mmCIF file of N, CA and C in Angstrom:
data_model
loop_
_atom_site.group_PDB
_atom_site.id
_atom_site.type_symbol
_atom_site.label_atom_id
_atom_site.label_comp_id
_atom_site.label_asym_id
_atom_site.label_seq_id
_atom_site.Cartn_x
_atom_site.Cartn_y
_atom_site.Cartn_z
ATOM 1 N N MET A 509 28.357 17.261 8.672
ATOM 2 C CA MET A 509 27.300 17.056 9.873
ATOM 3 C C MET A 509 27.854 16.430 11.398
ATOM 4 N N THR A 510 26.838 17.384 12.257
ATOM 5 C CA THR A 510 27.570 16.458 13.571
ATOM 6 C C THR A 510 25.825 15.655 13.988
ATOM 7 N N ALA A 511 26.298 15.241 15.222
ATOM 8 C CA ALA A 511 24.744 14.950 15.845
ATOM 9 C C ALA A 511 24.144 16.020 16.276
ATOM 10 N N ALA A 512 24.423 17.268 16.578
ATOM 11 C CA ALA A 512 23.636 18.555 16.998
ATOM 12 C C ALA A 512 23.311 18.706 16.004
ATOM 13 N N GLN A 513 23.365 19.014 14.321
ATOM 14 C CA GLN A 513 22.588 18.557 13.534
ATOM 15 C C GLN A 513 21.411 18.196 13.186
ATOM 16 N N LEU A 514 21.632 17.419 13.958
ATOM 17 C CA LEU A 514 20.428 16.253 13.501
ATOM 18 C C LEU A 514 18.974 16.190 14.977
ATOM 19 N N PRO A 515 18.013 15.693 14.882
ATOM 20 C CA PRO A 515 17.110 15.739 15.911
ATOM 21 C C PRO A 515 17.296 14.611 16.447
ATOM 22 N N PRO A 516 17.137 14.713 17.752
ATOM 23 C CA PRO A 516 16.914 13.766 18.707
ATOM 24 C C PRO A 516 15.947 12.516 18.241
ATOM 25 N N VAL A 517 16.435 11.396 18.383
ATOM 26 C CA VAL A 517 15.682 10.210 17.506
ATOM 27 C C VAL A 517 15.383 9.474 19.288
ATOM 28 N N ALA A 518 13.935 9.039 19.381
ATOM 29 C CA ALA A 518 13.383 8.176 20.096
ATOM 30 C C ALA A 518 14.164 6.918 20.027
ATOM 31 N N PRO A 519 14.809 5.962 21.175
ATOM 32 C CA PRO A 519 15.499 5.114 21.525
ATOM 33 C C PRO A 519 14.718 3.727 20.746
ATOM 34 N N GLU A 520 13.689 3.543 20.834
ATOM 35 C CA GLU A 520 12.654 2.712 20.448
ATOM 36 C C GLU A 520 12.568 2.590 18.823
ATOM 37 N N VAL A 521 12.896 3.667 18.108
ATOM 38 C CA VAL A 521 12.821 3.936 16.953
ATOM 39 C C VAL A 521 14.355 3.615 16.057
ATOM 40 N N THR A 522 15.622 3.844 17.095
ATOM 41 C CA THR A 522 16.757 3.197 16.447
ATOM 42 C C THR A 522 17.061 1.900 16.626
ATOM 43 N N ALA A 523 16.348 1.422 17.776
ATOM 44 C CA ALA A 523 16.338 -0.049 17.914
ATOM 45 C C ALA A 523 15.613 -0.751 16.846
ATOM 46 N N THR A 524 14.627 -0.244 16.396
ATOM 47 C CA THR A 524 13.756 -0.958 15.512
ATOM 48 C C THR A 524 14.355 -0.935 14.334
ATOM 49 N N LEU A 525 14.884 -0.179 13.839
ATOM 50 C CA LEU A 525 15.435 0.425 12.566
ATOM 51 C C LEU A 525 16.710 -0.293 12.683
ATOM 52 N N VAL A 526 17.325 -0.752 13.340
ATOM 53 C CA VAL A 526 18.989 -1.626 13.289
ATOM 54 C C VAL A 526 18.475 -3.068 13.272
ATOM 55 N N GLU A 527 17.448 -3.351 14.303
ATOM 56 C CA GLU A 527 16.719 -4.604 14.294
ATOM 57 C C GLU A 527 15.997 -5.275 12.868
ATOM 58 N N ASP A 528 15.518 -4.203 12.038
ATOM 59 C CA ASP A 528 15.193 -4.459 11.273
ATOM 60 C C ASP A 528 15.768 -4.752 9.722
ATOM 61 N N LEU A 529 17.356 -4.464 10.077
ATOM 62 C CA LEU A 529 18.420 -4.548 8.698
ATOM 63 C C LEU A 529 18.346 -6.100 8.724
ATOM 64 N N SER A 530 19.403 -6.138 7.070
ATOM 65 C CA SER A 530 19.342 -7.779 7.371
ATOM 66 C C SER A 530 20.826 -7.854 8.043
ATOM 67 N N PRO A 531 21.201 -9.034 8.480
ATOM 68 C CA PRO A 531 22.765 -9.165 8.706
ATOM 69 C C PRO A 531 23.841 -8.802 7.944
ATOM 70 N N ARG A 532 23.610 -8.781 6.593
ATOM 71 C CA ARG A 532 24.387 -8.392 5.735
ATOM 72 C C ARG A 532 24.884 -6.723 5.742
ATOM 73 N N LEU A 533 23.639 -6.032 6.130
ATOM 74 C CA LEU A 533 23.429 -4.780 6.087
ATOM 75 C C LEU A 533 23.804 -4.413 7.669
ATOM 76 N N ARG A 534 23.524 -4.799 8.321
ATOM 77 C CA ARG A 534 24.022 -4.685 9.993
ATOM 78 C C ARG A 534 25.261 -4.682 10.290
ATOM 79 N N LYS A 535 26.332 -5.728 9.239
ATOM 80 C CA LYS A 535 27.265 -5.271 9.569
ATOM 81 C C LYS A 535 28.495 -4.296 8.964
ATOM 82 N N ARG A 536 27.668 -3.722 8.095
ATOM 83 C CA ARG A 536 27.801 -1.918 7.196
ATOM 84 C C ARG A 536 27.366 -0.804 8.241
ATOM 85 N N LEU A 537 26.856 -1.127 9.216
ATOM 86 C CA LEU A 537 25.883 0.047 10.059
ATOM 87 C C LEU A 537 26.971 1.262 10.067
ATOM 88 N N ASP A 538 28.479 0.757 11.220
ATOM 89 C CA ASP A 538 29.331 1.743 11.843
ATOM 90 C C ASP A 538 29.883 3.172 10.616
ATOM 91 N N ALA A 539 30.031 1.952 9.428
ATOM 92 C CA ALA A 539 30.349 2.537 8.450
ATOM 93 C C ALA A 539 29.599 3.748 7.565
ATOM 94 N N ALA A 540 28.649 3.533 7.911
ATOM 95 C CA ALA A 540 27.498 4.095 7.095
ATOM 96 C C ALA A 540 27.098 5.532 7.976
ATOM 97 N N VAL A 541 27.055 4.824 9.227
ATOM 98 C CA VAL A 541 27.085 6.290 10.034
ATOM 99 C C VAL A 541 28.497 7.071 9.884
ATOM 100 N N THR A 542 29.548 6.358 9.703
ATOM 101 C CA THR A 542 30.235 7.439 9.460
ATOM 102 C C THR A 542 30.533 8.415 8.328
ATOM 103 N N LYS A 543 30.035 7.270 7.041
ATOM 104 C CA LYS A 543 29.699 8.177 5.716
ATOM 105 C C LYS A 543 28.800 8.774 5.473
ATOM 106 N N LEU A 544 27.971 8.843 6.570
ATOM 107 C CA LEU A 544 26.647 10.003 6.500
ATOM 108 C C LEU A 544 27.012 11.036 7.091
ATOM 109 N N ALA A 545 28.197 11.354 8.280
ATOM 110 C CA ALA A 545 28.067 12.220 9.176
ATOM 111 C C ALA A 545 28.838 13.307 8.125
ATOM 112 N N ALA A 546 29.664 12.810 7.276
ATOM 113 C CA ALA A 546 30.358 13.381 6.769
ATOM 114 C C ALA A 546 29.466 14.377 5.717
ATOM 115 N N ARG A 547 27.932 13.961 4.923
ATOM 116 C CA ARG A 547 27.312 14.553 4.183
ATOM 117 C C ARG A 547 26.660 16.019 4.763
ATOM 118 N N PRO A 548 26.157 16.807 3.834
ATOM 119 C CA PRO A 548 25.521 18.025 4.290
ATOM 120 C C PRO A 548 24.184 18.016 4.734
ATOM 121 N N THR A 549 23.735 18.915 5.546
ATOM 122 C CA THR A 549 22.295 18.553 5.945
ATOM 123 C C THR A 549 21.793 19.991 5.658
ATOM 124 N N HIS A 550 20.240 20.261 5.807
ATOM 125 C CA HIS A 550 19.746 21.303 5.842
ATOM 126 C C HIS A 550 18.090 20.879 6.670
ATOM 127 N N ARG A 551 18.443 22.204 7.419
ATOM 128 C CA ARG A 551 17.015 22.206 8.332
ATOM 129 C C ARG A 551 15.740 23.055 7.391
ATOM 130 N N ASP A 552 14.607 22.405 7.771
ATOM 131 C CA ASP A 552 13.594 23.185 7.190
ATOM 132 C C ASP A 552 12.306 23.261 7.998
ATOM 133 N N GLY A 553 12.465 24.157 9.114
ATOM 134 C CA GLY A 553 11.232 23.575 9.900
ATOM 135 C C GLY A 553 11.668 22.382 11.024
ATOM 136 N N GLU A 554 10.651 21.399 11.215
ATOM 137 C CA GLU A 554 10.798 20.530 11.906
ATOM 138 C C GLU A 554 11.560 19.360 11.254
ATOM 139 N N THR A 555 11.773 19.561 10.236
ATOM 140 C CA THR A 555 12.000 18.361 8.855
ATOM 141 C C THR A 555 13.899 18.773 8.626
ATOM 142 N N VAL A 556 14.902 17.716 8.978
ATOM 143 C CA VAL A 556 16.368 17.488 8.762
ATOM 144 C C VAL A 556 16.557 16.731 7.454
ATOM 145 N N THR A 557 17.044 17.505 6.509
ATOM 146 C CA THR A 557 16.999 16.547 4.823
ATOM 147 C C THR A 557 18.699 16.622 5.336
ATOM 148 N N VAL A 558 19.331 15.468 4.897
ATOM 149 C CA VAL A 558 20.742 15.220 4.232
ATOM 150 C C VAL A 558 20.926 14.487 3.420
ATOM 151 N N ALA A 559 21.640 14.855 2.672
ATOM 152 C CA ALA A 559 22.631 14.673 1.136
ATOM 153 C C ALA A 559 22.731 13.314 1.151
ATOM 154 N N VAL A 560 21.922 12.007 1.162
ATOM 155 C CA VAL A 560 23.183 11.175 0.932
ATOM 156 C C VAL A 560 23.966 11.191 -0.126
ATOM 157 N N ASP A 561 23.470 11.437 -1.127
ATOM 158 C CA ASP A 561 24.727 11.409 -2.347
ATOM 159 C C ASP A 561 23.904 12.927 -3.394
ATOM 160 N N ASP A 562 24.264 12.603 -4.898
ATOM 161 C CA ASP A 562 23.906 13.597 -5.347
ATOM 162 C C ASP A 562 22.331 13.601 -5.851
ATOM 163 N N ASP A 563 21.983 12.503 -5.478
ATOM 164 C CA ASP A 563 20.466 11.922 -6.071
ATOM 165 C C ASP A 563 19.487 11.432 -5.114
ATOM 166 N N THR A 564 19.904 11.293 -4.054
ATOM 167 C CA THR A 564 19.579 10.490 -2.610
ATOM 168 C C THR A 564 19.448 11.404 -1.642
ATOM 169 N N GLU A 565 18.019 11.994 -1.064
ATOM 170 C CA GLU A 565 17.924 12.205 0.098
ATOM 171 C C GLU A 565 17.466 12.039 1.243
ATOM 172 N N LEU A 566 17.591 12.239 2.418
ATOM 173 C CA LEU A 566 17.007 10.919 3.457
ATOM 174 C C LEU A 566 16.635 12.535 4.347
ATOM 175 N N ARG A 567 15.521 12.254 5.028
ATOM 176 C CA ARG A 567 14.511 13.202 6.032
ATOM 177 C C ARG A 567 14.474 12.872 7.139
ATOM 178 N N LEU A 568 14.707 13.408 7.978
ATOM 179 C CA LEU A 568 14.288 13.185 9.560
ATOM 180 C C LEU A 568 13.241 14.222 9.733
ATOM 181 N N HIS A 569 11.787 13.924 10.253
ATOM 182 C CA HIS A 569 10.671 14.940 10.606
ATOM 183 C C HIS A 569 10.957 14.569 11.815
ATOM 184 N N ALA A 570 11.454 15.552 12.624
ATOM 185 C CA ALA A 570 10.771 15.757 14.162
ATOM 186 C C ALA A 570 9.706 16.815 14.891
ATOM 187 N N PRO A 571 8.556 16.532 14.511
ATOM 188 C CA PRO A 571 7.724 17.147 14.972
ATOM 189 C C PRO A 571 7.521 17.204 17.219
ATOM 190 N N GLY A 572 7.799 18.638 17.200
ATOM 191 C CA GLY A 572 7.741 18.578 18.724
ATOM 192 C C GLY A 572 9.562 18.479 19.007
ATOM 193 N N GLY A 573 10.281 18.251 18.144
ATOM 194 C CA GLY A 573 11.739 18.079 18.118
ATOM 195 C C GLY A 573 12.356 17.047 18.479
ATOM 196 N N VAL A 574 11.656 15.633 18.039
ATOM 197 C CA VAL A 574 11.901 14.243 18.585
ATOM 198 C C VAL A 574 11.740 13.311 17.465
ATOM 199 N N VAL A 575 12.506 12.685 16.523
ATOM 200 C CA VAL A 575 11.739 11.512 15.792
ATOM 201 C C VAL A 575 11.121 10.731 16.666
ATOM 202 N N ALA A 576 10.248 10.491 16.677
ATOM 203 C CA ALA A 576 9.364 9.547 17.462
ATOM 204 C C ALA A 576 8.889 8.316 16.929
ATOM 205 N N THR A 577 8.968 8.215 15.375
ATOM 206 C CA THR A 577 8.351 7.066 14.747
ATOM 207 C C THR A 577 9.343 6.350 13.655
ATOM 208 N N VAL A 578 8.945 5.538 13.733
ATOM 209 C CA VAL A 578 9.814 4.761 12.629
ATOM 210 C C VAL A 578 9.876 5.730 10.847
ATOM 211 N N ASP A 579 8.379 5.406 10.940
ATOM 212 C CA ASP A 579 7.945 5.787 9.798
ATOM 213 C C ASP A 579 8.723 7.802 9.570
ATOM 214 N N ALA A 580 9.308 8.466 10.483
ATOM 215 C CA ALA A 580 9.207 9.732 10.248
ATOM 216 C C ALA A 580 10.633 9.719 9.585
ATOM 217 N N ILE A 581 11.585 8.864 9.593
ATOM 218 C CA ILE A 581 13.024 9.073 8.564
ATOM 219 C C ILE A 581 12.497 8.215 7.279
ATOM 220 N N THR A 582 12.559 9.046 6.366
ATOM 221 C CA THR A 582 12.349 8.655 5.210
ATOM 222 C C THR A 582 13.521 8.621 4.294
ATOM 223 N N CYS A 583 13.694 7.818 3.160
ATOM 224 C CA CYS A 583 15.345 7.671 2.200
ATOM 225 C C CYS A 583 14.528 7.271 1.149
ATOM 226 N N GLY A 584 15.000 8.339 0.068
ATOM 227 C CA GLY A 584 14.290 8.219 -1.185
ATOM 228 C C GLY A 584 15.506 7.209 -2.396
ATOM 229 N N CYS A 585 16.336 6.329 -1.249
ATOM 230 C CA CYS A 585 17.100 5.422 -2.174
ATOM 231 C C CYS A 585 16.382 3.960 -3.216
ATOM 232 N N LEU A 586 16.819 3.480 -3.395
ATOM 233 C CA LEU A 586 16.199 2.415 -4.030
ATOM 234 C C LEU A 586 15.840 0.909 -3.309
ATOM 235 N N LEU A 587 16.653 0.813 -2.228
ATOM 236 C CA LEU A 587 16.229 0.625 -1.004
ATOM 237 C C LEU A 587 15.248 0.354 0.061
ATOM 238 N N ALA A 588 14.884 2.011 0.053
ATOM 239 C CA ALA A 588 13.846 2.277 1.096
ATOM 240 C C ALA A 588 12.886 1.408 0.893
ATOM 241 N N PRO A 589 12.159 1.350 2.382
ATOM 242 C CA PRO A 589 12.013 1.865 3.585
ATOM 243 C C PRO A 589 13.548 0.747 3.980
ATOM 244 N N ALA A 590 14.002 -0.182 3.655
ATOM 245 C CA ALA A 590 14.542 -1.353 4.304
ATOM 246 C C ALA A 590 16.381 -1.089 3.800
ATOM 247 N N CYS A 591 16.562 0.484 4.157
ATOM 248 C CA CYS A 591 17.460 0.582 3.597
ATOM 249 C C CYS A 591 18.319 1.013 5.003
ATOM 250 N N LEU A 592 19.822 1.118 4.762
ATOM 251 C CA LEU A 592 21.250 1.183 5.882
ATOM 252 C C LEU A 592 20.991 2.458 6.125
ATOM 253 N N HIS A 593 20.610 3.113 4.968
ATOM 254 C CA HIS A 593 20.857 5.169 5.416
ATOM 255 C C HIS A 593 19.691 5.718 6.436
ATOM 256 N N ARG A 594 18.332 4.810 6.555
ATOM 257 C CA ARG A 594 17.892 5.520 7.898
ATOM 258 C C ARG A 594 17.982 4.888 9.250
ATOM 259 N N ALA A 595 18.524 3.534 9.109
ATOM 260 C CA ALA A 595 19.193 3.186 10.663
ATOM 261 C C ALA A 595 20.645 3.942 10.809
ATOM 262 N N ALA A 596 21.007 4.147 9.777
ATOM 263 C CA ALA A 596 22.713 4.956 10.465
ATOM 264 C C ALA A 596 21.752 6.370 10.512
ATOM 265 N N ALA A 597 21.510 6.776 9.816
ATOM 266 C CA ALA A 597 20.924 8.523 10.583
ATOM 267 C C ALA A 597 20.343 8.445 12.011
ATOM 268 N N ALA A 598 19.151 7.387 12.422
ATOM 269 C CA ALA A 598 19.161 7.051 13.792
ATOM 270 C C ALA A 598 20.142 7.136 14.812
ATOM 271 N N CYS A 599 21.346 6.094 14.295
ATOM 272 C CA CYS A 599 22.173 6.091 14.957
ATOM 273 C C CYS A 599 23.290 6.885 15.335
ATOM 274 N N ALA A 600 23.318 7.554 14.041
ATOM 275 C CA ALA A 600 24.153 9.439 14.058
ATOM 276 C C ALA A 600 23.552 10.520 15.250
ATOM 277 N N ALA A 601 22.260 10.270 14.893
ATOM 278 C CA ALA A 601 21.780 11.450 15.735
ATOM 279 C C ALA A 601 22.246 11.171 17.561
ATOM 280 N N PRO A 602 21.460 11.983 18.542
ATOM 281 C CA PRO A 602 21.352 12.034 19.755
ATOM 282 C C PRO A 602 20.447 11.284 19.968
ATOM 283 N N ALA A 603 20.575 10.658 21.285
ATOM 284 C CA ALA A 603 19.047 9.692 21.183
ATOM 285 C C ALA A 603 18.081 10.715 22.383
ATOM 286 N N ALA A 604 16.820 10.719 22.002
ATOM 287 C CA ALA A 604 16.084 11.080 22.474
ATOM 288 C C ALA A 604 15.736 10.700 24.136
ATOM 289 N N ASP A 605 15.475 11.814 25.199
ATOM 290 C CA ASP A 605 15.406 11.387 26.273
ATOM 291 C C ASP A 605 13.882 11.015 26.740
ATOM 292 N N PRO A 606 14.199 9.708 27.172
ATOM 293 C CA PRO A 606 12.283 9.221 27.172
ATOM 294 C C PRO A 606 11.351 10.141 27.872
ATOM 295 N N PRO A 607 10.099 9.947 27.572
ATOM 296 C CA PRO A 607 9.580 10.656 28.466
ATOM 297 C C PRO A 607 8.718 10.699 29.867
ATOM 298 N N SER A 608 9.006 11.844 30.418
ATOM 299 C CA SER A 608 8.912 11.779 31.714
ATOM 300 C C SER A 608 7.602 11.131 32.278
ATOM 301 N N GLU A 609 7.515 10.218 33.054
ATOM 302 C CA GLU A 609 6.635 9.407 34.056
ATOM 303 C C GLU A 609 5.625 10.979 34.691
ATOM 304 N N PRO A 610 4.060 10.703 34.519
ATOM 305 C CA PRO A 610 3.588 12.043 34.744
ATOM 306 C C PRO A 610 3.307 11.865 36.702
ATOM 307 N N VAL A 611 3.628 12.383 37.001
ATOM 308 C CA VAL A 611 3.199 12.633 38.521
ATOM 309 C C VAL A 611 1.862 12.646 38.938
ATOM 310 N N PRO A 612 1.858 11.729 39.920
ATOM 311 C CA PRO A 612 0.562 11.542 40.647
ATOM 312 C C PRO A 612 -0.097 12.406 41.175
ATOM 313 N N ASP A 613 -1.211 13.216 40.943
ATOM 314 C CA ASP A 613 -1.757 14.077 42.086
ATOM 315 C C ASP A 613 -2.239 13.790 42.922
ATOM 316 N N ALA A 614 -1.251 13.970 43.989
ATOM 317 C CA ALA A 614 -1.979 13.479 45.637
ATOM 318 C C ALA A 614 -2.990 14.320 45.939
ATOM 319 N N ALA A 615 -3.858 15.408 45.443
ATOM 320 C CA ALA A 615 -5.163 15.704 45.736
ATOM 321 C C ALA A 615 -6.265 14.950 44.931
ATOM 322 N N ALA A 616 -6.094 13.932 44.071
ATOM 323 C CA ALA A 616 -7.204 13.137 43.407
ATOM 324 C C ALA A 616 -6.914 11.851 44.131
ATOM 325 N N GLU A 617 -6.164 11.886 44.964
ATOM 326 C CA GLU A 617 -6.460 10.413 45.894
ATOM 327 C C GLU A 617 -7.767 10.529 46.359
ATOM 328 N N PRO A 618 -8.049 9.244 47.107
ATOM 329 C CA PRO A 618 -9.309 9.889 48.124
ATOM 330 C C PRO A 618 -8.969 9.670 49.720
#
């Protein structure tokens, strides 16, 4: 798996998932990102599935091409939703560009 195979994840989603990890799991995050990068992925429309192991799948749902909410990353492991896999996937994925500021309409000003 490469970061290019994962959909972009909004930075606030990654930050929330990492912050929600226990200190013990946070210490293991770098190793989990590396391990997850070696696992096979499958894309089906707006969802990318990562085979964490033979029995567990991790899903990143990216409507519009970006994982925009914490709930859009799900894992089937016994520790989910407080598992390390969700945070590792968010960290392994490319960061989504922040939404652009709307340009004020000059004609709308009095």
